[in-house]
Amino acid sequence: MNPFGILLLAFLLFYSPLRSQETEKNKAKTIELGLSYFSESFSNLKGGAQTGTNYKGYLDFSGEFDLDKLVGFKRTSIFFNTIHVHGKSISDLIGDDLLSSNIEALSGFRMQNLYLQHQSKNEKLVLRFGKQAIDDEFLTTDISNLFVHGVAAYPFTLSNNYPQWPVAAMSVFASYQLNGLWKVRTGIYQAGPEIIDEIINSTGLDFSLTPTGHLFIAEGNYAKNNHFLRFGVMHDTNSYFSNTGEEKNGLTSLYFSLDTKLFKNPNATEKGMFLFASASTATNWSYAQFDYDLRGGISWRHFVKKQNGELGLGYFYPHLGEGAQPGAQQSLKTEQFLELTYLVTLKEWWQLQVSLQQIINPGGASLSNLPDASVLGLRTYFTL
């Protein structure tokens, strides 16, 4: 366990307030701290392993330090966040493989992100180095992030080794704004069982520079008005096993996702109905655990008049591939799900969300043969 990150953060926290020559305004900009709390109660109403209700929550503390004001490094900052997760998982009752909540994690404290960021003078180029979660910049869209289910935002064909919530990995990231419409992003991330395993790296403070493999990802983004398109390619250098048991090195996948407004209304750009669609595929199906992934749905912003809310309906189908269990793929069932959700912003700092999910073939990859599950959840967000 490397204590460098803890010592660096402690130094910055105590050093900045000692700069008494700065004005109060400049002090506020030197360190920006954030605190948010997510809590949810989910009930498995029918099917799955057993019915019942579980509660889960997590606290997120974040900070960003302006190194220009601290030590004179122009357009450079350090960002970190640490989380504390508590409670029980609804998936313990459902018996699903893919997790019905996107805040599912082992209980306890964890350092998640810790990275150095530098911007070019024209702000078109952004560089980052350090511990980052891959979904901070890649894969997700605004509408896919609306849904509560644990895999709603992740195309599963890409790799089962990439660092997703609550795990982050040592990485190098770069993005460049080509013009007003197009942006390109690329990154190299540590990958492997020892990186993504929450038990092995339970505190998030393992900064090992010798992982078993890496992920290489490149992505293009197009954004105009209420239309957003992202497409990319990812390559995982870790070993996989084919349906014949043969070891294969590396897995390459392609993906795209789209958010677009269905009905044009120039007087209400943030209101109305939106469509999202996403698809991904592995380039070699013989050893991919998920060979293709299809998902889509709609959202309706300001569904209730005079209320800042968003209604969403989505269907998600991450198809099990031959590599999920070599030699037994004919017996496996693909777990898939439908979700109906409504998110309402009550105050600037307070949101409530209701989620109704139908889990089809829960535990299908584990040959559990469980009945389909109906799940209802209520979640609240507080942000300071």
Short mmCIF file of C-alpha atoms in Angstrom, two decimals:
data_model
loop_
_atom_site.label_atom_id
_atom_site.label_comp_id
_atom_site.label_asym_id
_atom_site.label_seq_id
_atom_site.Cartn_x
_atom_site.Cartn_y
_atom_site.Cartn_z
CA MET A 1 0.00 0.00 0.00
CA ASN A 2 1.55 3.30 -1.09
CA PRO A 3 0.91 6.22 1.33
CA PHE A 4 1.90 8.85 -1.26
CA GLY A 5 -1.69 9.83 -2.07
CA ILE A 6 -2.65 10.29 1.59
CA LEU A 7 0.44 12.41 2.35
CA LEU A 8 -0.09 14.57 -0.72
CA LEU A 9 -3.71 15.26 0.13
CA ALA A 10 -2.86 16.03 3.76
CA PHE A 11 -0.17 18.49 2.64
CA LEU A 12 -2.53 20.32 0.33
CA LEU A 13 -5.35 20.47 2.87
CA PHE A 14 -3.15 22.05 5.54
CA TYR A 15 -0.90 24.14 3.29
CA SER A 16 -3.52 26.15 1.47
CA PRO A 17 -5.19 27.78 4.52
CA LEU A 18 -1.74 29.01 5.64
CA ARG A 19 -1.47 31.26 2.59
CA SER A 20 -2.72 34.25 4.60
CA GLN A 21 -1.66 36.79 1.96
CA GLU A 22 -4.42 35.59 -0.39
CA THR A 23 -7.86 37.20 -0.37
CA GLU A 24 -10.87 35.23 0.83
CA LYS A 25 -12.05 35.05 -2.78
CA ASN A 26 -8.83 33.43 -3.93
CA LYS A 27 -8.86 31.01 -1.00
CA ALA A 28 -12.28 29.76 -2.07
CA LYS A 29 -10.92 29.00 -5.52
CA THR A 30 -7.77 27.30 -4.27
CA ILE A 31 -9.64 24.35 -2.79
CA GLU A 32 -13.10 23.26 -3.87
CA LEU A 33 -14.61 20.58 -1.66
CA GLY A 34 -17.77 18.57 -2.25
CA LEU A 35 -19.91 16.27 -0.16
CA SER A 36 -22.79 14.10 -1.35
CA TYR A 37 -24.85 11.27 0.10
CA PHE A 38 -26.77 8.58 -1.78
CA SER A 39 -29.18 6.25 -0.01
CA GLU A 40 -31.70 3.74 -1.31
CA SER A 41 -34.17 1.14 -0.16
CA PHE A 42 -34.95 -1.68 -2.61
CA SER A 43 -37.56 -4.41 -2.30
CA ASN A 44 -37.64 -7.66 -4.25
CA LEU A 45 -41.40 -7.95 -4.63
CA LYS A 46 -41.59 -11.21 -6.54
CA GLY A 47 -39.32 -13.95 -7.90
CA GLY A 48 -35.55 -14.18 -7.63
CA ALA A 49 -33.96 -16.00 -4.70
CA GLN A 50 -36.24 -14.55 -2.02
CA THR A 51 -38.48 -11.56 -1.40
CA GLY A 52 -37.52 -8.83 1.04
CA THR A 53 -36.10 -5.33 1.44
CA ASN A 54 -32.52 -4.09 1.82
CA TYR A 55 -31.03 -0.65 2.42
CA LYS A 56 -27.75 0.67 1.00
CA GLY A 57 -26.01 4.03 0.89
CA TYR A 58 -22.71 5.77 0.40
CA LEU A 59 -21.04 9.04 1.30
CA ASP A 60 -18.79 10.74 -1.27
CA PHE A 61 -16.22 13.36 -0.24
CA SER A 62 -14.33 15.08 -3.05
CA GLY A 63 -11.83 17.86 -3.49
CA GLU A 64 -10.04 19.76 -6.23
CA PHE A 65 -6.85 21.74 -5.60
CA ASP A 66 -5.74 24.57 -7.88
CA LEU A 67 -1.96 24.13 -8.20
CA ASP A 68 -1.65 27.51 -9.92
CA LYS A 69 -2.55 29.29 -6.69
CA LEU A 70 -0.80 26.74 -4.48
CA VAL A 71 2.56 26.34 -6.19
CA GLY A 72 2.36 28.28 -9.46
CA PHE A 73 1.66 25.41 -11.89
CA LYS A 74 -0.50 27.04 -14.54
CA ARG A 75 -3.84 25.39 -15.47
CA THR A 76 -3.00 22.35 -13.31
CA SER A 77 -5.08 20.80 -10.56
CA ILE A 78 -5.36 17.68 -8.42
CA PHE A 79 -8.69 15.95 -7.95
CA PHE A 80 -9.63 13.22 -5.48
CA ASN A 81 -12.71 11.56 -4.07
CA THR A 82 -13.18 9.00 -1.35
CA ILE A 83 -16.33 7.04 -0.54
CA HIS A 84 -17.83 5.16 2.38
CA VAL A 85 -20.34 2.43 1.45
CA HIS A 86 -22.69 0.81 3.96
CA GLY A 87 -25.79 -1.37 4.03
CA LYS A 88 -26.87 -4.57 2.28
CA SER A 89 -27.26 -5.32 -1.41
CA ILE A 90 -30.66 -5.99 -2.98
CA SER A 91 -28.85 -8.48 -5.24
CA ASP A 92 -28.42 -10.74 -2.20
CA LEU A 93 -32.18 -11.24 -2.36
CA ILE A 94 -32.57 -11.32 -6.15
CA GLY A 95 -29.64 -13.63 -6.91
CA ASP A 96 -28.79 -11.72 -10.10
CA ASP A 97 -25.34 -11.62 -11.67
CA LEU A 98 -25.38 -8.06 -13.02
CA LEU A 99 -26.47 -6.15 -9.87
CA SER A 100 -29.68 -4.11 -9.79
CA SER A 101 -28.11 -1.03 -8.19
CA ASN A 102 -25.29 1.08 -9.59
CA ILE A 103 -24.01 1.93 -6.09
CA GLU A 104 -23.41 -1.73 -5.28
CA ALA A 105 -20.01 -2.16 -3.57
CA LEU A 106 -18.41 -3.75 -0.53
CA SER A 107 -19.00 -1.85 2.70
CA GLY A 108 -16.20 0.34 4.00
CA PHE A 109 -14.00 3.29 3.05
CA ARG A 110 -12.33 3.48 -0.35
CA MET A 111 -10.14 6.00 -2.17
CA GLN A 112 -11.60 6.11 -5.67
CA ASN A 113 -10.16 8.82 -7.94
CA LEU A 114 -6.85 10.60 -7.40
CA TYR A 115 -5.34 12.28 -10.45
CA LEU A 116 -3.37 15.26 -11.72
CA GLN A 117 -4.98 17.30 -14.53
CA HIS A 118 -3.41 19.84 -16.89
CA GLN A 119 -5.15 22.00 -19.50
CA SER A 120 -3.62 23.73 -22.49
CA LYS A 121 -3.76 27.50 -22.68
CA ASN A 122 -6.63 27.42 -25.20
CA GLU A 123 -8.41 24.78 -23.01
CA LYS A 124 -8.78 22.41 -25.96
CA LEU A 125 -6.34 19.80 -24.66
CA VAL A 126 -6.85 18.06 -21.30
CA LEU A 127 -4.30 15.61 -19.85
CA ARG A 128 -4.72 13.46 -16.74
CA PHE A 129 -2.48 11.06 -14.88
CA GLY A 130 -3.36 9.02 -11.83
CA LYS A 131 -6.18 6.85 -10.53
CA GLN A 132 -9.36 7.24 -12.57
CA ALA A 133 -12.61 5.37 -13.17
CA ILE A 134 -13.10 4.67 -16.85
CA ASP A 135 -16.75 5.79 -16.89
CA ASP A 136 -15.79 9.32 -15.79
CA GLU A 137 -15.00 10.15 -19.42
CA PHE A 138 -15.94 7.15 -21.58
CA LEU A 139 -18.92 4.93 -22.37
CA THR A 140 -21.83 6.67 -20.62
CA THR A 141 -24.34 9.28 -21.80
CA ASP A 142 -26.69 11.64 -19.95
CA ILE A 143 -29.72 9.42 -20.52
CA SER A 144 -28.01 6.11 -19.72
CA ASN A 145 -26.86 7.67 -16.44
CA LEU A 146 -30.50 8.26 -15.51
CA PHE A 147 -31.09 4.55 -14.85
CA VAL A 148 -30.39 2.89 -11.51
CA HIS A 149 -29.52 -0.67 -12.60
CA GLY A 150 -25.85 -1.48 -12.15
CA VAL A 151 -25.04 -2.15 -15.82
CA ALA A 152 -27.30 0.45 -17.44
CA ALA A 153 -24.36 2.67 -18.34
CA TYR A 154 -21.75 0.01 -19.27
CA PRO A 155 -21.51 -1.88 -22.57
CA PHE A 156 -20.46 -5.26 -21.20
CA THR A 157 -18.83 -6.61 -24.36
CA LEU A 158 -15.88 -4.27 -23.93
CA SER A 159 -14.14 -6.22 -21.19
CA ASN A 160 -14.77 -7.79 -17.82
CA ASN A 161 -11.49 -6.25 -16.62
CA TYR A 162 -12.14 -2.54 -16.94
CA PRO A 163 -12.30 -0.38 -13.78
CA GLN A 164 -15.92 0.52 -13.10
CA TRP A 165 -17.68 1.63 -9.93
CA PRO A 166 -16.38 1.61 -7.26
CA VAL A 167 -12.94 0.74 -8.67
CA ALA A 168 -10.50 3.14 -10.30
CA ALA A 169 -7.13 2.31 -11.88
CA MET A 170 -3.83 3.99 -12.63
CA SER A 171 -4.16 5.52 -16.07
CA VAL A 172 -3.20 8.18 -18.58
CA PHE A 173 -6.02 10.11 -20.24
CA ALA A 174 -6.14 12.78 -22.96
CA SER A 175 -8.95 14.64 -24.70
CA TYR A 176 -8.85 17.24 -27.46
CA GLN A 177 -11.65 19.52 -28.67
CA LEU A 178 -11.28 19.54 -32.46
CA ASN A 179 -13.96 22.18 -33.03
CA GLY A 180 -17.34 23.20 -31.70
CA LEU A 181 -18.85 19.82 -32.57
CA TRP A 182 -16.17 17.12 -32.35
CA LYS A 183 -13.98 15.88 -29.51
CA VAL A 184 -11.58 12.92 -29.36
CA ARG A 185 -10.55 11.07 -26.19
CA THR A 186 -8.07 8.31 -25.48
CA GLY A 187 -6.76 6.52 -22.44
CA ILE A 188 -4.60 3.68 -21.13
CA TYR A 189 -5.85 1.99 -17.95
CA GLN A 190 -4.47 -0.74 -15.74
CA ALA A 191 -6.62 -3.86 -16.02
CA GLY A 192 -6.77 -7.32 -14.54
CA PRO A 193 -8.37 -9.31 -11.73
CA GLU A 194 -6.11 -7.76 -9.10
CA ILE A 195 -7.21 -4.26 -10.23
CA ILE A 196 -10.98 -4.74 -10.36
CA ASP A 197 -11.29 -7.09 -7.36
CA GLU A 198 -12.72 -5.08 -4.44
CA ILE A 199 -11.42 -7.59 -1.90
CA ILE A 200 -7.80 -7.59 -3.12
CA ASN A 201 -7.71 -3.79 -3.33
CA SER A 202 -10.29 -3.08 -0.63
CA THR A 203 -9.18 0.48 0.23
CA GLY A 204 -8.31 1.66 -3.29
CA LEU A 205 -4.83 2.60 -2.09
CA ASP A 206 -2.92 0.00 -4.12
CA PHE A 207 -0.93 2.04 -6.64
CA SER A 208 0.87 -0.93 -8.20
CA LEU A 209 2.49 -0.12 -11.56
CA THR A 210 2.84 -3.76 -12.66
CA PRO A 211 -0.68 -5.03 -13.50
CA THR A 212 -1.37 -8.22 -15.45
CA GLY A 213 -2.78 -6.23 -18.35
CA HIS A 214 -3.94 -2.90 -19.76
CA LEU A 215 -6.94 -1.41 -21.50
CA PHE A 216 -6.46 0.86 -24.49
CA ILE A 217 -9.47 2.96 -25.43
CA ALA A 218 -10.09 5.63 -28.08
CA GLU A 219 -13.35 7.45 -28.63
CA GLY A 220 -14.90 10.16 -30.78
CA ASN A 221 -17.72 12.43 -29.59
CA TYR A 222 -20.12 14.58 -31.59
CA ALA A 223 -22.39 17.05 -29.80
CA LYS A 224 -24.81 19.56 -31.33
CA ASN A 225 -27.81 21.04 -29.58
CA ASN A 226 -29.73 18.05 -28.15
CA HIS A 227 -27.85 15.38 -30.10
CA PHE A 228 -24.88 13.47 -28.68
CA LEU A 229 -23.03 10.60 -30.35
CA ARG A 230 -20.05 8.66 -29.06
CA PHE A 231 -18.26 5.76 -30.74
CA GLY A 232 -15.06 4.01 -29.89
CA VAL A 233 -12.79 1.00 -29.74
CA MET A 234 -11.28 -0.76 -26.73
CA HIS A 235 -8.56 -3.39 -26.51
CA ASP A 236 -7.93 -5.51 -23.40
CA THR A 237 -4.50 -7.19 -23.28
CA ASN A 238 -5.50 -9.78 -20.64
CA SER A 239 -5.86 -13.50 -21.41
CA TYR A 240 -9.22 -15.10 -22.23
CA PHE A 241 -10.32 -18.69 -22.84
CA SER A 242 -12.18 -19.78 -25.95
CA ASN A 243 -15.17 -22.15 -26.05
CA THR A 244 -12.69 -25.00 -26.58
CA GLY A 245 -10.65 -24.05 -23.50
CA GLU A 246 -7.79 -22.52 -25.52
CA GLU A 247 -6.12 -19.48 -23.96
CA LYS A 248 -6.29 -16.33 -26.08
CA ASN A 249 -4.44 -13.06 -25.56
CA GLY A 250 -6.36 -9.84 -25.96
CA LEU A 251 -9.96 -8.86 -26.69
CA THR A 252 -11.03 -5.99 -28.95
CA SER A 253 -14.49 -4.45 -28.90
CA LEU A 254 -16.37 -1.70 -30.75
CA TYR A 255 -19.20 0.42 -29.36
CA PHE A 256 -21.45 3.39 -30.04
CA SER A 257 -24.14 5.26 -28.13
CA LEU A 258 -26.58 7.98 -29.08
CA ASP A 259 -28.73 10.50 -27.23
CA THR A 260 -31.09 12.57 -29.38
CA LYS A 261 -34.23 14.65 -28.97
CA LEU A 262 -37.28 13.22 -30.72
CA PHE A 263 -39.33 16.39 -31.04
CA LYS A 264 -37.76 19.74 -31.84
CA ASN A 265 -38.85 22.73 -29.77
CA PRO A 266 -36.43 25.67 -30.01
CA ASN A 267 -38.20 27.40 -27.11
CA ALA A 268 -37.68 24.50 -24.71
CA THR A 269 -34.35 22.82 -25.46
CA GLU A 270 -34.18 20.98 -22.12
CA LYS A 271 -37.77 19.75 -22.18
CA GLY A 272 -39.46 17.00 -24.15
CA MET A 273 -38.83 13.40 -25.16
CA PHE A 274 -35.39 11.98 -25.88
CA LEU A 275 -34.18 8.69 -27.36
CA PHE A 276 -31.09 6.77 -26.38
CA ALA A 277 -29.59 3.75 -28.11
CA SER A 278 -26.38 1.82 -27.59
CA ALA A 279 -24.72 -1.20 -29.18
CA SER A 280 -21.39 -2.92 -28.79
CA THR A 281 -19.74 -6.06 -30.07
CA ALA A 282 -16.61 -8.06 -29.43
CA THR A 283 -14.55 -8.74 -32.54
CA ASN A 284 -14.02 -12.38 -31.58
CA TRP A 285 -17.11 -14.10 -30.20
CA SER A 286 -15.39 -17.41 -29.50
CA TYR A 287 -13.93 -16.23 -26.19
CA ALA A 288 -15.87 -13.09 -25.26
CA GLN A 289 -17.88 -13.44 -22.06
CA PHE A 290 -20.43 -11.02 -23.56
CA ASP A 291 -20.29 -11.12 -27.36
CA TYR A 292 -22.76 -8.32 -28.08
CA ASP A 293 -24.77 -5.80 -26.11
CA LEU A 294 -27.97 -3.97 -27.13
CA ARG A 295 -29.82 -1.34 -25.15
CA GLY A 296 -32.23 1.48 -25.77
CA GLY A 297 -35.09 3.53 -24.41
CA ILE A 298 -36.64 6.95 -23.98
CA SER A 299 -36.66 9.72 -21.42
CA TRP A 300 -39.17 12.50 -20.96
CA ARG A 301 -37.83 15.60 -19.26
CA HIS A 302 -40.32 17.75 -17.37
CA PHE A 303 -42.83 14.92 -17.67
CA VAL A 304 -44.92 16.61 -14.97
CA LYS A 305 -45.54 20.29 -15.66
CA LYS A 306 -43.95 22.76 -13.23
CA GLN A 307 -41.76 19.96 -11.87
CA ASN A 308 -38.08 19.44 -12.63
CA GLY A 309 -38.32 15.72 -13.25
CA GLU A 310 -37.33 13.09 -15.81
CA LEU A 311 -39.13 9.85 -16.66
CA GLY A 312 -37.14 7.03 -18.24
CA LEU A 313 -37.91 3.63 -19.72
CA GLY A 314 -35.10 1.35 -20.87
CA TYR A 315 -34.39 -2.20 -22.02
CA PHE A 316 -30.92 -3.72 -21.66
CA TYR A 317 -29.63 -6.95 -23.23
CA PRO A 318 -25.96 -7.86 -22.58
CA HIS A 319 -25.82 -11.19 -24.41
CA LEU A 320 -23.75 -13.99 -22.88
CA GLY A 321 -21.01 -15.20 -25.17
CA GLU A 322 -19.27 -18.53 -25.60
CA GLY A 323 -16.50 -17.44 -23.26
CA ALA A 324 -18.88 -17.05 -20.31
CA GLN A 325 -18.45 -20.74 -19.48
CA PRO A 326 -16.52 -22.74 -22.08
CA GLY A 327 -18.26 -25.96 -23.00
CA ALA A 328 -21.51 -25.13 -21.18
CA GLN A 329 -22.79 -22.10 -23.08
CA GLN A 330 -25.90 -23.91 -24.31
CA SER A 331 -27.17 -24.16 -20.71
CA LEU A 332 -26.63 -20.52 -19.83
CA LYS A 333 -29.35 -17.89 -19.95
CA THR A 334 -28.75 -14.23 -20.70
CA GLU A 335 -29.76 -11.98 -17.84
CA GLN A 336 -31.61 -8.93 -19.16
CA PHE A 337 -33.78 -6.26 -17.63
CA LEU A 338 -36.38 -3.54 -18.10
CA GLU A 339 -36.38 -0.41 -15.97
CA LEU A 340 -38.96 2.34 -15.49
CA THR A 341 -37.63 5.23 -13.42
CA TYR A 342 -38.54 8.76 -12.41
CA LEU A 343 -36.04 11.29 -11.06
CA VAL A 344 -37.22 14.60 -9.60
CA THR A 345 -35.13 17.52 -8.38
CA LEU A 346 -36.87 18.96 -5.31
CA LYS A 347 -34.13 21.41 -4.36
CA GLU A 348 -30.80 22.32 -5.90
CA TRP A 349 -29.21 19.99 -3.35
CA TRP A 350 -31.89 17.27 -3.11
CA GLN A 351 -33.19 14.67 -5.57
CA LEU A 352 -35.56 11.71 -5.26
CA GLN A 353 -35.75 8.74 -7.64
CA VAL A 354 -38.11 5.79 -7.99
CA SER A 355 -37.04 2.68 -9.95
CA LEU A 356 -39.15 -0.28 -11.02
CA GLN A 357 -37.17 -3.14 -12.58
CA GLN A 358 -38.07 -6.46 -14.14
CA ILE A 359 -35.06 -8.80 -14.03
CA ILE A 360 -35.32 -11.58 -16.64
CA ASN A 361 -33.30 -14.77 -16.04
CA PRO A 362 -31.63 -13.55 -12.81
CA GLY A 363 -28.41 -15.46 -12.21
CA GLY A 364 -28.55 -16.96 -15.70
CA ALA A 365 -24.77 -16.98 -16.06
CA SER A 366 -24.53 -18.95 -12.80
CA LEU A 367 -27.07 -21.58 -13.89
CA SER A 368 -29.27 -20.47 -10.99
CA ASN A 369 -32.55 -21.09 -12.82
CA LEU A 370 -34.35 -18.48 -10.69
CA PRO A 371 -37.77 -17.03 -11.57
CA ASP A 372 -37.90 -13.53 -13.04
CA ALA A 373 -37.74 -10.85 -10.34
CA SER A 374 -39.78 -7.66 -9.88
CA VAL A 375 -37.90 -4.99 -7.96
CA LEU A 376 -39.01 -1.60 -6.60
CA GLY A 377 -36.60 0.96 -5.22
CA LEU A 378 -36.55 4.48 -3.78
CA ARG A 379 -33.34 6.50 -3.83
CA THR A 380 -32.46 9.95 -2.52
CA TYR A 381 -29.45 12.18 -3.26
CA PHE A 382 -28.12 15.02 -1.12
CA THR A 383 -25.31 17.22 -2.45
CA LEU A 384 -23.46 20.08 -0.74
#
